[in-house]
mmCIF file of C-alpha atoms and ligand atoms in Angstrom:
data_model
loop_
_atom_site.group_PDB
_atom_site.id
_atom_site.type_symbol
_atom_site.label_atom_id
_atom_site.label_comp_id
_atom_site.label_asym_id
_atom_site.label_seq_id
_atom_site.Cartn_x
_atom_site.Cartn_y
_atom_site.Cartn_z
ATOM 1 C CA MET A 186 0.000 0.000 0.000
ATOM 2 C CA LYS A 187 1.164 3.471 -0.862
ATOM 3 C CA MET A 188 0.383 6.747 0.872
ATOM 4 C CA LEU A 189 1.174 10.144 -0.604
ATOM 5 C CA LEU A 190 2.158 12.747 1.992
ATOM 6 C CA LEU A 191 1.496 16.381 1.104
ATOM 7 C CA PRO A 192 2.961 18.428 3.989
ATOM 8 C CA GLY A 193 2.130 21.807 2.417
ATOM 9 C CA ASP A 194 2.729 25.077 4.234
ATOM 10 C CA GLY A 195 3.151 26.636 7.681
ATOM 11 C CA ILE A 196 2.711 24.029 10.412
ATOM 12 C CA GLY A 197 1.791 21.423 7.761
ATOM 13 C CA PRO A 198 5.315 19.955 7.459
ATOM 14 C CA GLU A 199 5.758 19.990 11.256
ATOM 15 C CA VAL A 200 2.605 17.971 11.962
ATOM 16 C CA ILE A 201 3.095 15.625 8.985
ATOM 17 C CA ASP A 202 6.585 14.775 10.309
ATOM 18 C CA GLU A 203 4.896 13.428 13.423
ATOM 19 C CA ALA A 204 2.398 11.413 11.365
ATOM 20 C CA ARG A 205 5.423 10.017 9.504
ATOM 21 C CA ARG A 206 6.918 8.996 12.855
ATOM 22 C CA ILE A 207 3.707 7.080 13.676
ATOM 23 C CA ILE A 208 3.708 5.353 10.257
ATOM 24 C CA ALA A 209 7.301 4.201 10.901
ATOM 25 C CA VAL A 210 6.286 2.666 14.246
ATOM 26 C CA LEU A 211 3.254 0.954 12.685
ATOM 27 C CA ASN A 212 5.427 -0.398 9.875
ATOM 28 C CA THR A 213 8.134 -1.845 12.121
ATOM 29 C CA GLY A 214 6.070 -2.881 15.132
ATOM 30 C CA HIS A 215 2.625 -3.663 13.730
ATOM 31 C CA GLY A 216 3.203 -5.003 10.219
ATOM 32 C CA LEU A 217 1.435 -2.145 8.460
ATOM 33 C CA GLY A 218 3.599 -2.250 5.331
ATOM 34 C CA LEU A 219 2.746 1.257 4.188
ATOM 35 C CA GLU A 220 5.083 2.850 1.674
ATOM 36 C CA VAL A 221 5.204 6.646 1.776
ATOM 37 C CA GLU A 222 6.195 9.222 -0.795
ATOM 38 C CA SER A 223 5.847 12.975 -0.541
ATOM 39 C CA ALA A 224 5.131 15.837 -2.880
ATOM 40 C CA GLU A 225 4.192 19.504 -2.807
ATOM 41 C CA ILE A 226 0.848 21.256 -2.524
ATOM 42 C CA GLY A 227 -0.205 24.852 -1.871
ATOM 43 C CA GLY A 228 2.461 27.498 -1.405
ATOM 44 C CA ALA A 229 5.217 24.860 -1.390
ATOM 45 C CA SER A 230 4.024 23.766 -4.829
ATOM 46 C CA ILE A 231 3.887 27.358 -6.089
ATOM 47 C CA GLU A 232 7.571 27.636 -5.127
ATOM 48 C CA ALA A 233 8.504 24.292 -6.702
ATOM 49 C CA HIS A 234 6.231 24.106 -9.757
ATOM 50 C CA GLY A 235 4.634 27.553 -10.220
ATOM 51 C CA VAL A 236 1.110 26.248 -9.516
ATOM 52 C CA PRO A 237 -0.621 25.180 -6.251
ATOM 53 C CA LEU A 238 -1.256 21.628 -7.527
ATOM 54 C CA ALA A 239 0.880 20.300 -10.385
ATOM 55 C CA PRO A 240 -0.710 17.739 -12.753
ATOM 56 C CA HIS A 241 1.952 15.144 -11.910
ATOM 57 C CA VAL A 242 1.147 15.462 -8.195
ATOM 58 C CA LEU A 243 -2.571 14.929 -8.867
ATOM 59 C CA ALA A 244 -1.590 11.870 -10.902
ATOM 60 C CA GLN A 245 0.591 10.658 -8.010
ATOM 61 C CA ALA A 246 -2.377 11.125 -5.649
ATOM 62 C CA LYS A 247 -4.644 9.123 -7.961
ATOM 63 C CA ALA A 248 -2.069 6.324 -8.110
ATOM 64 C CA SER A 249 -1.774 5.983 -4.324
ATOM 65 C CA HIS A 250 -4.145 4.271 -1.881
ATOM 66 C CA ALA A 251 -4.544 7.325 0.333
ATOM 67 C CA VAL A 252 -3.295 10.888 0.644
ATOM 68 C CA LEU A 253 -2.370 12.580 3.916
ATOM 69 C CA MET A 254 -2.152 16.374 3.775
ATOM 70 C CA GLY A 255 -0.862 18.932 6.289
ATOM 71 C CA ALA A 256 -2.168 22.413 5.515
ATOM 72 C CA VAL A 257 -1.952 25.045 2.809
ATOM 73 C CA GLY A 258 -1.814 28.819 2.701
ATOM 74 C CA GLY A 259 -0.070 31.715 4.353
ATOM 75 C CA PRO A 260 0.696 35.411 4.097
ATOM 76 C CA GLN A 261 3.714 34.731 1.824
ATOM 77 C CA TRP A 262 1.293 34.097 -1.054
ATOM 78 C CA LYS A 263 -1.192 36.907 -0.507
ATOM 79 C CA ASP A 264 -0.194 38.598 -3.752
ATOM 80 C CA VAL A 265 -0.356 35.646 -6.167
ATOM 81 C CA ALA A 266 -3.156 35.581 -8.757
ATOM 82 C CA TYR A 267 -6.435 34.476 -7.137
ATOM 83 C CA HIS A 268 -6.766 31.298 -9.219
ATOM 84 C CA LEU A 269 -3.202 30.318 -8.249
ATOM 85 C CA ARG A 270 -3.478 30.859 -4.472
ATOM 86 C CA PRO A 271 -2.387 27.926 -2.261
ATOM 87 C CA GLU A 272 -5.955 27.065 -1.172
ATOM 88 C CA GLN A 273 -6.883 26.455 -4.827
ATOM 89 C CA GLY A 274 -4.474 23.502 -4.846
ATOM 90 C CA LEU A 275 -6.464 21.821 -2.094
ATOM 91 C CA LEU A 276 -9.782 22.536 -3.825
ATOM 92 C CA ASP A 277 -8.389 21.100 -7.092
ATOM 93 C CA LEU A 278 -7.153 17.996 -5.270
ATOM 94 C CA ARG A 279 -10.566 17.376 -3.647
ATOM 95 C CA LYS A 280 -12.324 17.926 -6.968
ATOM 96 C CA GLY A 281 -9.749 15.938 -8.954
ATOM 97 C CA LEU A 282 -10.200 12.904 -6.693
ATOM 98 C CA GLY A 283 -14.011 13.262 -6.659
ATOM 99 C CA LEU A 284 -14.086 13.490 -2.842
ATOM 100 C CA PHE A 285 -17.680 14.496 -2.214
ATOM 101 C CA ALA A 286 -18.033 13.389 1.428
ATOM 102 C CA ASN A 287 -15.945 14.975 4.167
ATOM 103 C CA LEU A 288 -16.138 13.267 7.545
ATOM 104 C CA ARG A 289 -15.215 15.555 10.432
ATOM 105 C CA PRO A 290 -15.604 13.829 13.800
ATOM 106 C CA ALA A 291 -15.696 16.033 16.905
ATOM 107 C CA VAL A 292 -14.856 13.766 19.808
ATOM 108 C CA CYS A 293 -14.061 15.043 23.276
ATOM 109 C CA PHE A 294 -11.272 12.958 24.793
ATOM 110 C CA GLY A 295 -11.955 12.396 28.496
ATOM 111 C CA ALA A 296 -8.725 14.068 29.567
ATOM 112 C CA LEU A 297 -9.625 17.233 27.658
ATOM 113 C CA ALA A 298 -13.079 17.773 29.144
ATOM 114 C CA ASP A 299 -11.688 20.774 31.012
ATOM 115 C CA ALA A 300 -9.706 22.116 28.024
ATOM 116 C CA SER A 301 -12.806 23.280 26.176
ATOM 117 C CA SER A 302 -14.033 26.837 26.514
ATOM 118 C CA LEU A 303 -17.385 25.224 27.368
ATOM 119 C CA LYS A 304 -18.211 23.670 30.723
ATOM 120 C CA ARG A 305 -17.234 20.041 31.322
ATOM 121 C CA GLU A 306 -20.869 18.960 31.832
ATOM 122 C CA VAL A 307 -21.762 20.312 28.371
ATOM 123 C CA ILE A 308 -19.029 18.561 26.372
ATOM 124 C CA GLU A 309 -18.069 15.468 28.388
ATOM 125 C CA GLY A 310 -18.601 12.334 26.246
ATOM 126 C CA LEU A 311 -19.171 14.371 23.085
ATOM 127 C CA ASP A 312 -19.058 12.305 19.874
ATOM 128 C CA ILE A 313 -20.434 14.098 16.796
ATOM 129 C CA LEU A 314 -19.750 13.291 13.169
ATOM 130 C CA ILE A 315 -20.138 16.158 10.720
ATOM 131 C CA VAL A 316 -20.588 14.956 7.140
ATOM 132 C CA ARG A 317 -19.773 17.932 4.926
ATOM 133 C CA GLU A 318 -20.418 17.970 1.173
ATOM 134 C CA LEU A 319 -16.995 18.809 -0.273
ATOM 135 C CA ILE A 320 -16.969 19.429 -4.013
ATOM 136 C CA GLY A 321 -20.122 21.405 -4.692
ATOM 137 C CA GLY A 322 -22.076 24.397 -3.454
ATOM 138 C CA VAL A 323 -20.830 27.950 -3.376
ATOM 139 C CA TYR A 324 -17.180 26.790 -3.339
ATOM 140 C CA PHE A 325 -17.469 25.630 -6.947
ATOM 141 C CA GLY A 326 -20.689 27.209 -8.310
ATOM 142 C CA GLU A 327 -20.656 29.245 -11.526
ATOM 143 C CA PRO A 328 -20.905 32.080 -12.353
ATOM 144 C CA ARG A 329 -18.430 33.625 -9.969
ATOM 145 C CA GLY A 330 -16.167 36.622 -10.110
ATOM 146 C CA ILE A 331 -15.715 40.332 -9.510
ATOM 147 C CA GLU A 332 -17.057 42.683 -12.164
ATOM 148 C CA GLU A 333 -16.932 46.410 -12.857
ATOM 149 C CA LEU A 334 -20.282 48.161 -12.768
ATOM 150 C CA PRO A 335 -21.167 51.069 -15.114
ATOM 151 C CA ASP A 336 -20.920 53.541 -12.229
ATOM 152 C CA GLY A 337 -17.302 52.500 -11.611
ATOM 153 C CA THR A 338 -18.025 50.478 -8.448
ATOM 154 C CA ARG A 339 -17.546 46.691 -8.399
ATOM 155 C CA ARG A 340 -19.680 43.630 -7.658
ATOM 156 C CA GLY A 341 -18.366 40.335 -6.289
ATOM 157 C CA PHE A 342 -20.536 37.246 -6.797
ATOM 158 C CA ASN A 343 -20.609 33.490 -6.220
ATOM 159 C CA THR A 344 -23.262 30.890 -6.896
ATOM 160 C CA GLN A 345 -24.658 28.402 -4.411
ATOM 161 C CA SER A 346 -25.912 25.420 -6.369
ATOM 162 C CA TYR A 347 -26.739 21.771 -5.656
ATOM 163 C CA SER A 348 -28.224 19.109 -7.909
ATOM 164 C CA THR A 349 -30.243 16.177 -6.537
ATOM 165 C CA GLY A 350 -27.401 13.790 -7.436
ATOM 166 C CA GLU A 351 -24.867 15.809 -5.452
ATOM 167 C CA ILE A 352 -27.173 15.912 -2.427
ATOM 168 C CA GLU A 353 -28.154 12.243 -2.616
ATOM 169 C CA ARG A 354 -24.634 10.811 -2.703
ATOM 170 C CA VAL A 355 -23.422 12.714 0.362
ATOM 171 C CA ALA A 356 -26.708 12.068 2.204
ATOM 172 C CA ARG A 357 -26.307 8.350 1.496
ATOM 173 C CA THR A 358 -22.862 8.480 3.136
ATOM 174 C CA ALA A 359 -24.304 10.238 6.202
ATOM 175 C CA PHE A 360 -27.203 7.773 6.607
ATOM 176 C CA THR A 361 -24.903 4.783 6.118
ATOM 177 C CA LEU A 362 -22.461 6.033 8.764
ATOM 178 C CA ALA A 363 -25.337 6.789 11.143
ATOM 179 C CA ARG A 364 -26.270 3.094 11.025
ATOM 180 C CA GLN A 365 -22.912 2.294 12.671
ATOM 181 C CA ARG A 366 -23.466 4.993 15.315
ATOM 182 C CA GLN A 367 -26.561 6.151 17.219
ATOM 183 C CA GLY A 368 -28.738 6.070 14.099
ATOM 184 C CA ARG A 369 -29.601 9.783 14.028
ATOM 185 C CA VAL A 370 -29.001 12.304 11.227
ATOM 186 C CA CYS A 371 -29.648 16.040 11.496
ATOM 187 C CA SER A 372 -29.655 17.652 8.051
ATOM 188 C CA VAL A 373 -28.626 21.306 8.131
ATOM 189 C CA GLU A 374 -29.334 24.024 5.527
ATOM 190 C CA LYS A 375 -31.175 27.328 5.219
ATOM 191 C CA ALA A 376 -34.306 26.270 3.361
ATOM 192 C CA ASN A 377 -35.981 29.369 4.813
ATOM 193 C CA VAL A 378 -33.943 31.674 2.571
ATOM 194 C CA MET A 379 -32.273 29.558 -0.154
ATOM 195 C CA GLU A 380 -33.796 27.438 -2.938
ATOM 196 C CA SER A 381 -30.731 25.190 -2.843
ATOM 197 C CA GLY A 382 -31.681 24.544 0.787
ATOM 198 C CA VAL A 383 -35.269 23.691 -0.192
ATOM 199 C CA LEU A 384 -33.996 21.123 -2.707
ATOM 200 C CA TRP A 385 -31.494 19.831 -0.133
ATOM 201 C CA ARG A 386 -34.299 19.211 2.404
ATOM 202 C CA GLU A 387 -36.634 17.608 -0.145
ATOM 203 C CA THR A 388 -33.905 15.335 -1.519
ATOM 204 C CA VAL A 389 -32.687 14.191 1.912
ATOM 205 C CA THR A 390 -36.294 13.544 3.006
ATOM 206 C CA ALA A 391 -37.020 11.468 -0.115
ATOM 207 C CA LEU A 392 -33.849 9.396 0.200
ATOM 208 C CA HIS A 393 -34.604 8.790 3.860
ATOM 209 C CA ALA A 394 -38.107 7.529 3.054
ATOM 210 C CA ALA A 395 -36.860 5.319 0.214
ATOM 211 C CA GLU A 396 -33.771 3.723 1.768
ATOM 212 C CA PHE A 397 -33.120 4.749 5.358
ATOM 213 C CA SER A 398 -36.399 4.802 7.290
ATOM 214 C CA ASP A 399 -34.624 2.967 10.165
ATOM 215 C CA ILE A 400 -32.600 6.167 10.780
ATOM 216 C CA GLU A 401 -34.041 9.074 12.765
ATOM 217 C CA LEU A 402 -33.928 12.156 10.511
ATOM 218 C CA SER A 403 -34.345 15.761 11.658
ATOM 219 C CA HIS A 404 -33.785 19.083 9.902
ATOM 220 C CA MET A 405 -32.316 22.279 11.279
ATOM 221 C CA TYR A 406 -31.449 25.721 9.938
ATOM 222 C CA ALA A 407 -27.707 26.378 9.932
ATOM 223 C CA ASP A 408 -27.865 29.424 12.199
ATOM 224 C CA ASN A 409 -29.788 27.475 14.824
ATOM 225 C CA CYS A 410 -27.307 24.589 14.452
ATOM 226 C CA ALA A 411 -24.418 26.960 15.222
ATOM 227 C CA MET A 412 -26.229 27.980 18.408
ATOM 228 C CA GLN A 413 -27.261 24.428 19.380
ATOM 229 C CA LEU A 414 -23.633 23.271 19.019
ATOM 230 C CA VAL A 415 -22.607 25.447 21.959
ATOM 231 C CA ARG A 416 -25.891 25.100 23.905
ATOM 232 C CA HIS A 417 -26.249 21.309 23.912
ATOM 233 C CA PRO A 418 -23.815 19.649 21.471
ATOM 234 C CA ARG A 419 -24.534 16.081 22.638
ATOM 235 C CA GLN A 420 -28.014 16.276 21.053
ATOM 236 C CA PHE A 421 -26.270 15.558 17.716
ATOM 237 C CA ASP A 422 -25.092 12.240 16.319
ATOM 238 C CA VAL A 423 -24.458 12.825 12.586
ATOM 239 C CA ILE A 424 -24.785 16.341 11.141
ATOM 240 C CA LEU A 425 -25.218 16.353 7.353
ATOM 241 C CA THR A 426 -24.586 19.689 5.683
ATOM 242 C CA ASP A 427 -23.261 21.521 2.640
ATOM 243 C CA ASN A 428 -19.753 22.682 1.826
ATOM 244 C CA LEU A 429 -19.815 26.193 3.313
ATOM 245 C CA PHE A 430 -21.948 25.487 6.399
ATOM 246 C CA GLY A 431 -19.833 22.359 7.013
ATOM 247 C CA ASP A 432 -16.623 24.392 6.904
ATOM 248 C CA ILE A 433 -17.912 26.824 9.513
ATOM 249 C CA LEU A 434 -19.734 24.381 11.789
ATOM 250 C CA SER A 435 -16.721 22.019 11.907
ATOM 251 C CA ASP A 436 -14.371 24.765 13.148
ATOM 252 C CA GLU A 437 -16.980 25.544 15.791
ATOM 253 C CA ALA A 438 -17.298 21.857 16.719
ATOM 254 C CA ALA A 439 -13.497 21.559 16.893
ATOM 255 C CA MET A 440 -13.329 24.058 19.713
ATOM 256 C CA LEU A 441 -15.796 21.943 21.718
ATOM 257 C CA THR A 442 -13.094 19.256 21.821
ATOM 258 C CA GLY A 443 -10.518 21.613 23.316
ATOM 259 C CA SER A 444 -8.626 22.813 20.251
ATOM 260 C CA LEU A 445 -8.725 23.106 16.492
ATOM 261 C CA GLY A 446 -5.464 21.155 16.672
ATOM 262 C CA MET A 447 -7.403 18.015 17.683
ATOM 263 C CA LEU A 448 -9.809 17.621 14.745
ATOM 264 C CA PRO A 449 -9.022 15.211 11.884
ATOM 265 C CA SER A 450 -10.959 14.616 8.698
ATOM 266 C CA ALA A 451 -11.451 12.084 5.934
ATOM 267 C CA ALA A 452 -12.560 13.049 2.437
ATOM 268 C CA LEU A 453 -14.034 10.098 0.576
ATOM 269 C CA GLY A 454 -15.258 9.581 -2.966
ATOM 270 C CA ALA A 455 -16.398 6.616 -4.983
ATOM 271 C CA PRO A 456 -15.373 3.183 -3.609
ATOM 272 C CA GLY A 457 -11.863 2.263 -4.728
ATOM 273 C CA GLN A 458 -10.785 5.888 -5.175
ATOM 274 C CA PRO A 459 -8.007 7.141 -2.874
ATOM 275 C CA GLY A 460 -9.283 9.291 -0.016
ATOM 276 C CA LEU A 461 -7.735 12.465 1.334
ATOM 277 C CA PHE A 462 -7.026 12.673 5.048
ATOM 278 C CA GLU A 463 -6.207 16.019 6.620
ATOM 279 C CA PRO A 464 -6.477 17.962 9.841
ATOM 280 C CA ILE A 465 -9.247 20.542 9.585
ATOM 281 C CA HIS A 466 -6.951 23.301 10.826
ATOM 282 C CA GLY A 467 -4.946 25.557 8.536
ATOM 283 C CA SER A 468 -1.285 26.454 8.231
ATOM 284 C CA ALA A 469 -1.374 28.541 11.446
ATOM 285 C CA PRO A 470 1.139 31.174 10.281
ATOM 286 C CA ASP A 471 1.173 32.684 13.781
ATOM 287 C CA ILE A 472 2.927 29.606 15.229
ATOM 288 C CA ALA A 473 4.595 28.076 12.141
ATOM 289 C CA GLY A 474 8.264 27.148 12.548
ATOM 290 C CA LYS A 475 8.140 27.326 16.351
ATOM 291 C CA GLY A 476 7.696 23.610 16.977
ATOM 292 C CA VAL A 477 4.618 24.154 19.145
ATOM 293 C CA ALA A 478 1.764 23.058 16.848
ATOM 294 C CA ASN A 479 -0.466 20.236 18.038
ATOM 295 C CA PRO A 480 0.138 17.179 15.797
ATOM 296 C CA CYS A 481 -2.889 15.234 17.124
ATOM 297 C CA ALA A 482 -5.237 16.268 14.301
ATOM 298 C CA ALA A 483 -2.692 15.046 11.743
ATOM 299 C CA ILE A 484 -2.063 11.793 13.624
ATOM 300 C CA LEU A 485 -5.803 11.212 14.070
ATOM 301 C CA SER A 486 -6.215 11.877 10.322
ATOM 302 C CA LEU A 487 -3.760 9.032 9.737
ATOM 303 C CA ALA A 488 -5.990 6.909 12.004
ATOM 304 C CA MET A 489 -8.973 7.815 9.809
ATOM 305 C CA ALA A 490 -6.999 6.669 6.752
ATOM 306 C CA LEU A 491 -6.320 3.349 8.493
ATOM 307 C CA ARG A 492 -10.016 2.987 9.337
ATOM 308 C CA TYR A 493 -11.736 4.199 6.190
ATOM 309 C CA GLN A 494 -9.261 3.437 3.428
ATOM 310 C CA LEU A 495 -6.473 1.055 4.349
ATOM 311 C CA GLU A 496 -8.702 -1.566 5.982
ATOM 312 C CA ARG A 497 -6.795 -1.526 9.261
ATOM 313 C CA PRO A 498 -9.431 -0.453 11.801
ATOM 314 C CA ASP A 499 -7.422 -2.405 14.403
ATOM 315 C CA LEU A 500 -4.476 -0.026 13.928
ATOM 316 C CA ALA A 501 -6.800 2.984 13.832
ATOM 317 C CA ASP A 502 -8.076 1.937 17.270
ATOM 318 C CA LEU A 503 -4.488 1.612 18.541
ATOM 319 C CA VAL A 504 -3.489 5.066 17.291
ATOM 320 C CA GLU A 505 -6.596 6.698 18.759
ATOM 321 C CA LYS A 506 -5.979 4.949 22.066
ATOM 322 C CA ALA A 507 -2.326 6.070 22.077
ATOM 323 C CA VAL A 508 -3.440 9.695 21.607
ATOM 324 C CA SER A 509 -6.060 9.326 24.320
ATOM 325 C CA ASP A 510 -3.533 7.717 26.710
ATOM 326 C CA CYS A 511 -0.988 10.511 26.161
ATOM 327 C CA LEU A 512 -3.611 13.105 26.951
ATOM 328 C CA ALA A 513 -4.634 11.122 30.044
ATOM 329 C CA ASP A 514 -0.968 11.046 31.074
ATOM 330 C CA GLY A 515 -0.942 14.840 30.982
ATOM 331 C CA TYR A 516 0.854 15.611 27.722
ATOM 332 C CA ARG A 517 -0.374 18.962 26.380
ATOM 333 C CA THR A 518 0.711 21.148 23.482
ATOM 334 C CA ALA A 519 0.405 24.898 24.062
ATOM 335 C CA ASP A 520 -3.045 25.160 22.440
ATOM 336 C CA LEU A 521 -4.547 22.818 25.060
ATOM 337 C CA ALA A 522 -5.332 24.293 28.451
ATOM 338 C CA GLY A 523 -2.961 22.884 31.077
ATOM 339 C CA GLY A 524 -3.815 22.328 34.696
ATOM 340 C CA PRO A 525 -2.474 20.238 37.554
ATOM 341 C CA ASP A 526 -0.547 17.112 36.558
ATOM 342 C CA THR A 527 -0.049 18.201 32.950
ATOM 343 C CA ARG A 528 3.254 18.720 31.154
ATOM 344 C CA GLN A 529 3.640 21.027 28.214
ATOM 345 C CA VAL A 530 5.389 19.547 25.192
ATOM 346 C CA GLY A 531 6.106 20.738 21.663
ATOM 347 C CA THR A 532 5.058 19.167 18.383
ATOM 348 C CA GLN A 533 7.850 16.583 18.488
ATOM 349 C CA GLY A 534 7.383 15.846 22.166
ATOM 350 C CA MET A 535 3.738 14.992 21.563
ATOM 351 C CA GLY A 536 4.584 12.877 18.508
ATOM 352 C CA GLU A 537 7.290 11.001 20.450
ATOM 353 C CA ALA A 538 4.961 10.344 23.375
ATOM 354 C CA ILE A 539 2.285 8.896 21.067
ATOM 355 C CA ALA A 540 4.880 6.841 19.150
ATOM 356 C CA ALA A 541 6.308 5.483 22.426
ATOM 357 C CA ARG A 542 2.878 4.168 23.464
ATOM 358 C CA LEU A 543 2.476 2.449 20.111
ATOM 359 C CA ALA A 544 5.952 0.946 20.244
ATOM 360 C CA GLY A 545 5.679 -0.195 23.848
HETATM 361 P P1 NAD B 874 -5.756 28.242 11.066
HETATM 362 O O1 NAD B 874 -6.552 27.015 11.282
HETATM 363 O O2 NAD B 874 -4.471 28.119 10.345
HETATM 364 O O3 NAD B 874 -5.457 28.906 12.493
HETATM 365 C C1 NAD B 874 -6.473 29.384 13.377
HETATM 366 C C2 NAD B 874 -5.915 29.464 14.811
HETATM 367 O O4 NAD B 874 -5.782 28.140 15.335
HETATM 368 C C3 NAD B 874 -4.513 30.084 14.883
HETATM 369 O O5 NAD B 874 -4.409 30.840 16.050
HETATM 370 C C4 NAD B 874 -3.590 28.877 14.952
HETATM 371 O O6 NAD B 874 -2.379 29.120 15.616
HETATM 372 C C5 NAD B 874 -4.445 27.868 15.713
HETATM 373 N N1 NAD B 874 -4.117 26.492 15.298
HETATM 374 C C6 NAD B 874 -4.483 25.895 14.129
HETATM 375 N N2 NAD B 874 -3.992 24.658 14.071
HETATM 376 C C7 NAD B 874 -3.301 24.450 15.207
HETATM 377 C C8 NAD B 874 -2.548 23.355 15.730
HETATM 378 N N3 NAD B 874 -2.413 22.194 15.059
HETATM 379 N N4 NAD B 874 -1.956 23.501 16.940
HETATM 380 C C9 NAD B 874 -2.083 24.633 17.619
HETATM 381 N N5 NAD B 874 -2.779 25.709 17.187
HETATM 382 C C10 NAD B 874 -3.380 25.622 15.998
HETATM 383 O O7 NAD B 874 -6.719 29.284 10.335
HETATM 384 P P2 NAD B 874 -6.413 30.742 9.702
HETATM 385 O O8 NAD B 874 -5.435 31.465 10.546
HETATM 386 O O9 NAD B 874 -7.733 31.321 9.444
HETATM 387 O O10 NAD B 874 -5.749 30.415 8.307
HETATM 388 C C11 NAD B 874 -4.343 30.411 8.042
HETATM 389 C C12 NAD B 874 -4.081 29.914 6.631
HETATM 390 O O11 NAD B 874 -4.458 28.532 6.542
HETATM 391 C C13 NAD B 874 -4.921 30.614 5.552
HETATM 392 O O12 NAD B 874 -4.107 30.763 4.417
HETATM 393 C C14 NAD B 874 -6.073 29.658 5.295
HETATM 394 O O13 NAD B 874 -6.615 29.788 4.006
HETATM 395 C C15 NAD B 874 -5.385 28.352 5.456
HETATM 396 N N6 NAD B 874 -6.263 27.229 5.836
HETATM 397 C C16 NAD B 874 -5.925 26.022 5.303
HETATM 398 C C17 NAD B 874 -6.620 24.887 5.657
HETATM 399 C C18 NAD B 874 -6.211 23.588 5.100
HETATM 400 O O14 NAD B 874 -5.132 23.486 4.545
HETATM 401 N N7 NAD B 874 -7.000 22.537 5.206
HETATM 402 C C19 NAD B 874 -7.665 24.989 6.599
HETATM 403 C C20 NAD B 874 -7.978 26.235 7.133
HETATM 404 C C21 NAD B 874 -7.247 27.348 6.758
HETATM 405 C C1 IPM B 875 -10.848 23.510 5.426
HETATM 406 C C2 IPM B 875 -10.275 24.793 4.888
HETATM 407 C C3 IPM B 875 -10.464 24.853 3.372
HETATM 408 C C4 IPM B 875 -11.952 24.944 3.099
HETATM 409 C C5 IPM B 875 -9.722 25.982 2.626
HETATM 410 C C6 IPM B 875 -8.284 26.081 3.000
HETATM 411 C C7 IPM B 875 -9.864 25.780 1.145
HETATM 412 O O1 IPM B 875 -10.828 25.877 5.542
HETATM 413 O O2 IPM B 875 -10.422 22.425 4.979
HETATM 414 O O3 IPM B 875 -11.690 23.556 6.331
HETATM 415 O O4 IPM B 875 -12.547 26.027 3.158
HETATM 416 O O5 IPM B 875 -12.524 23.889 2.805
HETATM 417 MN MN1 MN B 876 -12.069 25.349 7.262
#
């Protein structure tokens, strides 16, 4: 099996180095047999190849079993042409691999129940799965652009658009995953103001009636969902939502778990296609190069690759347990609130502690 590593920019390379450390331990100690190669994406690719995703790197991604990415973007590239910005490389990769379903689990590890900005009793035991549509909606809708108006002012515009097929395939993923969990899906849109939301609700309702009537389905407007996530997050099992709402709600959900540095993701497409696994955080330019970034989201993204793509759920369990044990033993990167009996470590220190548990 082959995994393509795309470290990217900012803290990306720092956290991917720690994922690499975990792969090495799984290869030597647990018979994983995963071959890794690496390539550039984002700003790093602009420097190396002049574009944020080179065609040969997309081809390399397609030829591997899974792709693990760090992060893209940063102030160094603020002046490049808009269609060549680092983030476009990531969007092209998702689109190029047909990755329509983005799984973003927000799980509160027991040891971090006091690290959240919310009270322990609100987030203790939290286990939500956000299923975000990833290659449609306003991120990709046409027309889009900035145009000059006759009076000399300008107008910027984007298009939110969803077809029934795009809604059905991601909804099917959400319902199917719900069957392995608590069996509840909350579909989130703004059908009260957007036609695309009306179609979203109708399509999800019809699919539910036709194929998934054993699942409990509810609907919620996105603004209410944002509020409910901080009021009573444990009411949710699976949240199914579109590309833009999913982006926003998953950052919000991340903070429930203690830090954005804890949240992994898996982007999946058609069966047999390689998936893309990445932390949901960005390149964190404010802390890049300091060796303090939390590598847990990257390491837990590797665990998602083991679970959802590489058919090693046993190793995924081991990695998740190693992370959980390290947190229970008091290891904390700077983004996680400390407290009595905790010890602050850097990116490498956290990676080494997790690797040591897997090796021992
Ligand atoms: P960000 O996620 O990079 O950072 C937000 C805040 O969270 C910062 O204070 C950062 O220090 C902190 N943070 C993030 N990850 C952390 C980690 N692992 N450990 C400790 N602290 C962490 O978001 P931003 O500042 O809005 O964006 C910075 C750049 O990253 C932009 O160019 C943006 O487009 C890009 N971005 C990329 C991705 C991605 O590659 N998937 C995701 C989001 C943002
Ligand atoms: C994410 C990021 C990306 C997104 C950007 C960097 C394109 O914020 O993965 O959450 O908006 O999808
Ligand atoms: Mn985001």
